[in-house]
The first five atom37 places (N, CA, C, CB, O) and aatype in JSON, in Angstrom:
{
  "aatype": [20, 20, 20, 20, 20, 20, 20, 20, 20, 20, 20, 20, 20, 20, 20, 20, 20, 20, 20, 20, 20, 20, 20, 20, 20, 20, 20, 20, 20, 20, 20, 20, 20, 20, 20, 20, 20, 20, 20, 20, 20, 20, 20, 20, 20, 20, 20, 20, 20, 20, 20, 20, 20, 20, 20, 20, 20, 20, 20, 20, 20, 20, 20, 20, 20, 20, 20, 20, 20, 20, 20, 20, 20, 20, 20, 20, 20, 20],
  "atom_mask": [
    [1, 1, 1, 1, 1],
    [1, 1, 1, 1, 1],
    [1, 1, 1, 1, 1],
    [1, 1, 1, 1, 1],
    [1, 1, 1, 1, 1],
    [1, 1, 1, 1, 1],
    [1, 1, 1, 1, 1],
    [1, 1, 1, 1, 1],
    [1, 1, 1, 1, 1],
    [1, 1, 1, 1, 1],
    [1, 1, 1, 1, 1],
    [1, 1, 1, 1, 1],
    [1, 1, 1, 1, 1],
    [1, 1, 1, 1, 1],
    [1, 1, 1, 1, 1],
    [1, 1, 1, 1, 1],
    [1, 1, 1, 1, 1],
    [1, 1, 1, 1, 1],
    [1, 1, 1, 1, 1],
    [1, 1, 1, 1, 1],
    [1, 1, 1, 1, 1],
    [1, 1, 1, 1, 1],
    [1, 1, 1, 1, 1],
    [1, 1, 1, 1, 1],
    [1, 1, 1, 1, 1],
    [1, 1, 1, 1, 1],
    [1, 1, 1, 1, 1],
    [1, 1, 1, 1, 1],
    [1, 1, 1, 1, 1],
    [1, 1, 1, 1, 1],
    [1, 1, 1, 1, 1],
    [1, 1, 1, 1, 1],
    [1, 1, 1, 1, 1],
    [1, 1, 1, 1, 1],
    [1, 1, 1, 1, 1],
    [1, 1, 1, 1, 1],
    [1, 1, 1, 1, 1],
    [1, 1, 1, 1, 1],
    [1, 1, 1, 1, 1],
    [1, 1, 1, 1, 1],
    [1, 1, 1, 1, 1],
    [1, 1, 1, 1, 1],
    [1, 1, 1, 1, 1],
    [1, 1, 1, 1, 1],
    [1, 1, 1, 1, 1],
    [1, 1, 1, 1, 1],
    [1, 1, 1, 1, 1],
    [1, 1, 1, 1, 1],
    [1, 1, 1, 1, 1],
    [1, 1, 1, 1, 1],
    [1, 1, 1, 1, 1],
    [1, 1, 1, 1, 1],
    [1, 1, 1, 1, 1],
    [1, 1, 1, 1, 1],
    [1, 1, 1, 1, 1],
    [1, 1, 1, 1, 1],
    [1, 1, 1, 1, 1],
    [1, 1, 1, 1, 1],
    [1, 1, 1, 1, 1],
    [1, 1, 1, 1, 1],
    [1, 1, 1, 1, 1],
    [1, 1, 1, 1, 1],
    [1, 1, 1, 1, 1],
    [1, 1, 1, 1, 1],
    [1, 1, 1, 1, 1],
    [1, 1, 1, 1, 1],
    [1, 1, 1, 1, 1],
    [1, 1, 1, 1, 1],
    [1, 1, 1, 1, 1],
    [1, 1, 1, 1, 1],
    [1, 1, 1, 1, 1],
    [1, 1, 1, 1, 1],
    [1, 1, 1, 1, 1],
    [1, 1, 1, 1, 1],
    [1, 1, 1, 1, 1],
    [1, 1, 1, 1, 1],
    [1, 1, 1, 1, 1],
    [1, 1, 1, 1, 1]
  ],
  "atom_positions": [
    [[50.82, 91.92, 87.56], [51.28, 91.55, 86.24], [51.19, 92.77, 85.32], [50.45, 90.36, 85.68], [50.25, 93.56, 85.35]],
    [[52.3, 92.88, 84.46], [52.6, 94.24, 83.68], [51.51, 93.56, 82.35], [54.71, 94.66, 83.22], [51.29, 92.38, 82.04]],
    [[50.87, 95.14, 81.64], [50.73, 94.89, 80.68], [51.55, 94.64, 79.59], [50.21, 95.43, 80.58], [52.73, 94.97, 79.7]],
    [[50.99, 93.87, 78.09], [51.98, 93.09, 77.33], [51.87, 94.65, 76.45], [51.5, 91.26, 76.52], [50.79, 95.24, 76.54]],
    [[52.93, 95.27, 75.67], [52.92, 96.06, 74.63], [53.46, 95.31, 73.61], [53.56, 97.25, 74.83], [53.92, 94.18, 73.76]],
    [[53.39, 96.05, 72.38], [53.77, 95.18, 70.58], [55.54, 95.95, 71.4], [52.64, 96.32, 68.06], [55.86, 96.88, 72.14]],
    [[56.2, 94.88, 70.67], [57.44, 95.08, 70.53], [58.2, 94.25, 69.04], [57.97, 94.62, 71.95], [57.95, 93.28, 68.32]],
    [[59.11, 95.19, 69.16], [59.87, 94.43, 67.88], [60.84, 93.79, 68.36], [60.46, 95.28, 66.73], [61.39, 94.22, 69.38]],
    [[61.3, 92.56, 67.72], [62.53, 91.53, 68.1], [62.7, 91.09, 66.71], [62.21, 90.15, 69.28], [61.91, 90.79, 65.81]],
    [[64.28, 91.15, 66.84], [64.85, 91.06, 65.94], [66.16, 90.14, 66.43], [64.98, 92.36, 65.4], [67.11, 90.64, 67.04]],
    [[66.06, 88.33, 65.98], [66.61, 87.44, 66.12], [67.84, 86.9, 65.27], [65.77, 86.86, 66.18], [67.87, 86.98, 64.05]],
    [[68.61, 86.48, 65.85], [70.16, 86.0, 64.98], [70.16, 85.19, 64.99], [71.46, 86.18, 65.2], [69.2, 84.57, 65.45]],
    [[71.76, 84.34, 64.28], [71.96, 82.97, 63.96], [73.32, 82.99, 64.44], [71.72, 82.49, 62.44], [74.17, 82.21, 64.01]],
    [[73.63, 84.14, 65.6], [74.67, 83.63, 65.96], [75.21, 84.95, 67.05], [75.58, 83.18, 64.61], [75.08, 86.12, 66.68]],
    [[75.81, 84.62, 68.39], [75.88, 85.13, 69.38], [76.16, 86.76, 68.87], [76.86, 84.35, 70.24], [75.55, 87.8, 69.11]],
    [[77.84, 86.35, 67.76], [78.49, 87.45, 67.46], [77.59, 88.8, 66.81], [79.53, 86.95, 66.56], [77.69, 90.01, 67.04]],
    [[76.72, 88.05, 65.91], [75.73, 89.15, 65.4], [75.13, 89.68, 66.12], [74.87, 88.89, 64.64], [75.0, 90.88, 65.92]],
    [[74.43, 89.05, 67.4], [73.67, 89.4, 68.37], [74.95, 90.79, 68.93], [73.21, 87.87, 69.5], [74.73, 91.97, 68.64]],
    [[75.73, 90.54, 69.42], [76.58, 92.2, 69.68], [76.72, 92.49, 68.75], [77.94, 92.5, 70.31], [76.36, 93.67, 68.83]],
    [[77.03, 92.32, 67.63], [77.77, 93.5, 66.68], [76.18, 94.39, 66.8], [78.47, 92.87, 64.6], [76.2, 95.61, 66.98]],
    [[75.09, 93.75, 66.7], [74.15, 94.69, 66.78], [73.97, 95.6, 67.94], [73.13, 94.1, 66.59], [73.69, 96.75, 67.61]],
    [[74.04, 95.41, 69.02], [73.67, 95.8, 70.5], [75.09, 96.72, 69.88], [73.61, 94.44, 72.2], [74.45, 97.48, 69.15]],
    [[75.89, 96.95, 69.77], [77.22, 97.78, 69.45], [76.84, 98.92, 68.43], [78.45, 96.79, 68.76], [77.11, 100.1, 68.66]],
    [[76.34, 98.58, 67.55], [75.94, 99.26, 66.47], [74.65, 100.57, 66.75], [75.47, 98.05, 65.5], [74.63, 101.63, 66.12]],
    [[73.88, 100.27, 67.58], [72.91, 100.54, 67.85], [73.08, 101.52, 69.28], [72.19, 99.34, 67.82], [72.37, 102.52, 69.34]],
    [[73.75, 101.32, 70.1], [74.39, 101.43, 71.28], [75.27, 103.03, 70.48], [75.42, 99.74, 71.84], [74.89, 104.15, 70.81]],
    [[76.32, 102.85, 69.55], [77.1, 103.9, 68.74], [76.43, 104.84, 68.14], [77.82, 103.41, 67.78], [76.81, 106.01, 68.02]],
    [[75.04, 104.21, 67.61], [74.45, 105.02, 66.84], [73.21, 105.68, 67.72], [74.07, 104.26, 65.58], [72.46, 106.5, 67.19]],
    [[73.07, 105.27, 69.07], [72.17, 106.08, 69.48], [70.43, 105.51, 69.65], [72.39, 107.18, 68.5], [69.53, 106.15, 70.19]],
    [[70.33, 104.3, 69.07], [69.11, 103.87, 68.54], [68.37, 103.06, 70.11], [69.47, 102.72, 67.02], [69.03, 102.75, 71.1]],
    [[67.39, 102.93, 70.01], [66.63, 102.48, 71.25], [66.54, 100.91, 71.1], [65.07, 103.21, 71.37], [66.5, 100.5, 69.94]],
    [[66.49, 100.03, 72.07], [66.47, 98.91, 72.34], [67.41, 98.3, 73.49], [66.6, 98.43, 71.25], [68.05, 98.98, 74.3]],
    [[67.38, 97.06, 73.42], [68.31, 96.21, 74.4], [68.36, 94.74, 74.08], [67.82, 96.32, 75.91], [67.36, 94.21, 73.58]],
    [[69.69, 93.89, 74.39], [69.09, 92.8, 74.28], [68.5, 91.42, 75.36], [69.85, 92.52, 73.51], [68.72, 91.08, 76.52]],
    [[67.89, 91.04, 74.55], [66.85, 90.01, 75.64], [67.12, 88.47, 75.33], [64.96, 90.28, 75.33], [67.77, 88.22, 74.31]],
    [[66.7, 87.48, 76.09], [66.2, 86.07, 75.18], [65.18, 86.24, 74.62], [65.91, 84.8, 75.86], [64.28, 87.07, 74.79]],
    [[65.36, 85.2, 73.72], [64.55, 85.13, 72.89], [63.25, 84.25, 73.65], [65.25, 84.58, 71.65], [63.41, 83.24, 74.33]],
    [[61.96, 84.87, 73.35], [60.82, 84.18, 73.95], [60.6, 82.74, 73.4], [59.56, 85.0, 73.73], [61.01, 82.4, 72.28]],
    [[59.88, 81.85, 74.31], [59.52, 80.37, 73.83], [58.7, 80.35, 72.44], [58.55, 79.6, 75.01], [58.86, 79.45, 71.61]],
    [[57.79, 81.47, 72.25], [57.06, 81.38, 70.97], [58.06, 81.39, 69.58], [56.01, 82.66, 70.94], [57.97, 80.66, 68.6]],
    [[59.06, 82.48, 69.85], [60.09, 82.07, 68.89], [61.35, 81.41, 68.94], [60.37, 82.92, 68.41], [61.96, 81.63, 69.98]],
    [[62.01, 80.53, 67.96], [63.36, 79.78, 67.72], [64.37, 80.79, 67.01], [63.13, 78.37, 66.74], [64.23, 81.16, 65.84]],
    [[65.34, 81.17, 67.8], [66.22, 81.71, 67.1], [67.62, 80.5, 67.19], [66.43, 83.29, 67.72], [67.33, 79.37, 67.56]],
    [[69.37, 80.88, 66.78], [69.8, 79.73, 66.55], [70.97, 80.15, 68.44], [70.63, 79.49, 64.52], [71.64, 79.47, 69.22]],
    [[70.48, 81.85, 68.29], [71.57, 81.8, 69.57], [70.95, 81.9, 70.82], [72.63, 82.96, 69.57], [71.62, 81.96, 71.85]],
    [[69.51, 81.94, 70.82], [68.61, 82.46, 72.11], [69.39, 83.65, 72.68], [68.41, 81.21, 73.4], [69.81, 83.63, 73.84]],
    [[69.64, 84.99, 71.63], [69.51, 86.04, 72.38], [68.64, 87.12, 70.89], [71.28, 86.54, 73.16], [68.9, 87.1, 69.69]],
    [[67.55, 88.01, 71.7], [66.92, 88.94, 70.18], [67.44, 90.45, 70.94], [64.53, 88.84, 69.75], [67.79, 90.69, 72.09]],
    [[67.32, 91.29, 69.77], [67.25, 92.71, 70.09], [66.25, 93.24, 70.06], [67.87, 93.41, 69.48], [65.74, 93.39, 68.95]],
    [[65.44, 93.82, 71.44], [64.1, 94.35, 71.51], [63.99, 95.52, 71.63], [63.41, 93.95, 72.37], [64.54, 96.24, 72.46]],
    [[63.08, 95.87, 70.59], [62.98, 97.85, 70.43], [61.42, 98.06, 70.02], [64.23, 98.75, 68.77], [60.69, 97.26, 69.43]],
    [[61.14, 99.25, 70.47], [59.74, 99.66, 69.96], [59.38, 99.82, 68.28], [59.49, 101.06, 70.63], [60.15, 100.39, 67.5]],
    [[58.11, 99.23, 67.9], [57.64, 98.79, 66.84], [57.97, 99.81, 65.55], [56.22, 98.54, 67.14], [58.11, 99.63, 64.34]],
    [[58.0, 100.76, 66.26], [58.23, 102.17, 65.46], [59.57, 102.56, 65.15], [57.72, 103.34, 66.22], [59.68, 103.29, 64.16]],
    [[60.71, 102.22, 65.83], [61.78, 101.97, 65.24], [62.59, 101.15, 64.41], [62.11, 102.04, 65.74], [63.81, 101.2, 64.29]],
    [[61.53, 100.14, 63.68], [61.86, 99.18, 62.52], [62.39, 99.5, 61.42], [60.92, 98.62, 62.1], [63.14, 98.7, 60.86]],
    [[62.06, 100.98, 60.76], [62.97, 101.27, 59.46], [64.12, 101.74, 59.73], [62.46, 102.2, 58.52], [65.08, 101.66, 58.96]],
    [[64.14, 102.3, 60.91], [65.7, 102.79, 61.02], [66.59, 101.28, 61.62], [65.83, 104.37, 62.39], [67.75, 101.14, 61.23]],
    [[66.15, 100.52, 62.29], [66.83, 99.38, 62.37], [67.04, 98.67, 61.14], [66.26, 98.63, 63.22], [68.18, 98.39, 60.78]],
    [[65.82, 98.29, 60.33], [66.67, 97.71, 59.21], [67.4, 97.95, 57.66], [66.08, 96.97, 59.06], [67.69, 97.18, 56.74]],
    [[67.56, 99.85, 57.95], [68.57, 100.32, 57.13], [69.76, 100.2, 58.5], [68.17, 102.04, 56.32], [70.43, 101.15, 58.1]],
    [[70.19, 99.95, 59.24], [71.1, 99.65, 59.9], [71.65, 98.37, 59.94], [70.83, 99.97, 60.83], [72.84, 98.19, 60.21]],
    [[70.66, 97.24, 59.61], [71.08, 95.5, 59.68], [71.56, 95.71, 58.2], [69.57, 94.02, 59.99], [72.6, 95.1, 57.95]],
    [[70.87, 96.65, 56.87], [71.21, 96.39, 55.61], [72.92, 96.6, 55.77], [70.36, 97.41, 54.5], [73.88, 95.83, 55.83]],
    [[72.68, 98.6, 55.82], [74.29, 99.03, 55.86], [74.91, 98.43, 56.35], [74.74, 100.04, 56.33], [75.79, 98.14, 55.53]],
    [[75.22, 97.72, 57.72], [76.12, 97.31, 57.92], [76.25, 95.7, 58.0], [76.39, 97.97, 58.79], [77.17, 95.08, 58.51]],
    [[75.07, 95.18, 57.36], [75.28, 93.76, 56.89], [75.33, 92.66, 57.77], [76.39, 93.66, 56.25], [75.84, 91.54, 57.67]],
    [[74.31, 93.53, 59.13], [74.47, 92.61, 59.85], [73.31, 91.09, 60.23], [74.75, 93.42, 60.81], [72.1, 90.94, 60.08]],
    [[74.21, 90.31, 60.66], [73.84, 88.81, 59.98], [72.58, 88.3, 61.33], [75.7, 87.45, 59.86], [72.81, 87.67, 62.37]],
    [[71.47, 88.76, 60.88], [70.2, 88.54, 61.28], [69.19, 86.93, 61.02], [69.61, 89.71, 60.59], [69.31, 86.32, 59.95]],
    [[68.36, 86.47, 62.02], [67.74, 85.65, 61.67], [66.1, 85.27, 61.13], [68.09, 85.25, 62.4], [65.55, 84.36, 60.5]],
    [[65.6, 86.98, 62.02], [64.36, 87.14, 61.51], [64.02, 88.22, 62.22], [63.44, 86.03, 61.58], [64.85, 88.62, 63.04]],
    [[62.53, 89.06, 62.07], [62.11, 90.44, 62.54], [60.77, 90.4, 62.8], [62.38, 91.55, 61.58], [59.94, 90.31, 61.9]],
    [[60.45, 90.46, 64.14], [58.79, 89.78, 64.52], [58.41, 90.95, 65.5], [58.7, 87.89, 65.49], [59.13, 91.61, 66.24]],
    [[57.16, 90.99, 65.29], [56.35, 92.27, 66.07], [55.94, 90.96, 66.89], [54.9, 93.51, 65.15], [55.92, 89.8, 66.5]],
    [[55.57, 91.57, 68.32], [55.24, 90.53, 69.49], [54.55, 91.7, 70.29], [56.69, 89.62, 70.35], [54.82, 92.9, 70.33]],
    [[53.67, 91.01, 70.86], [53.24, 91.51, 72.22], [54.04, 90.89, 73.5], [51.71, 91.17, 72.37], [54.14, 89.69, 73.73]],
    [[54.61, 91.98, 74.3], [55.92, 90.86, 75.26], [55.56, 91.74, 76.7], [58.29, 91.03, 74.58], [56.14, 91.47, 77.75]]
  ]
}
């Protein structure tokens, strides 16, 4: 069994947001991938974008600029 590290997930309310992000991020170079969403959290599309904890400000001047339509932003151990 792998150890758990903090990760960031960052959950939508809807499939399309879920890519426009993985696209956005993917263009721009930024670290992550996307995953389901774990049982501890409810998102509305069961898919999050998971990236290391330390890349949170540059992700969410990226959800601001480009307005993308997010459901919430949770540090996890995963």
């Amino acid at each position: 069994m792998r150890e758990k590290e903090p990760k960031l997930l960052i959950t939508f309310h809807t499939t399309a947001g879920a890519m426009a992000m993985e696209k956005q991020c993917k263009q721009g170079g930024l670290p992550g991938r996307l995953i389901p969403v774990p049982r501890s959290i409810t998102a509305d599309c069961g898919m999050a974008w998971c990236a290391p904890p330390e890349a949170r400000g540059v992700l969410e001047a990226l959800m601001q600029r480009e307005s993308l339509d997010t459901a919430g932003v949770y540090e996890l151990l995963l």
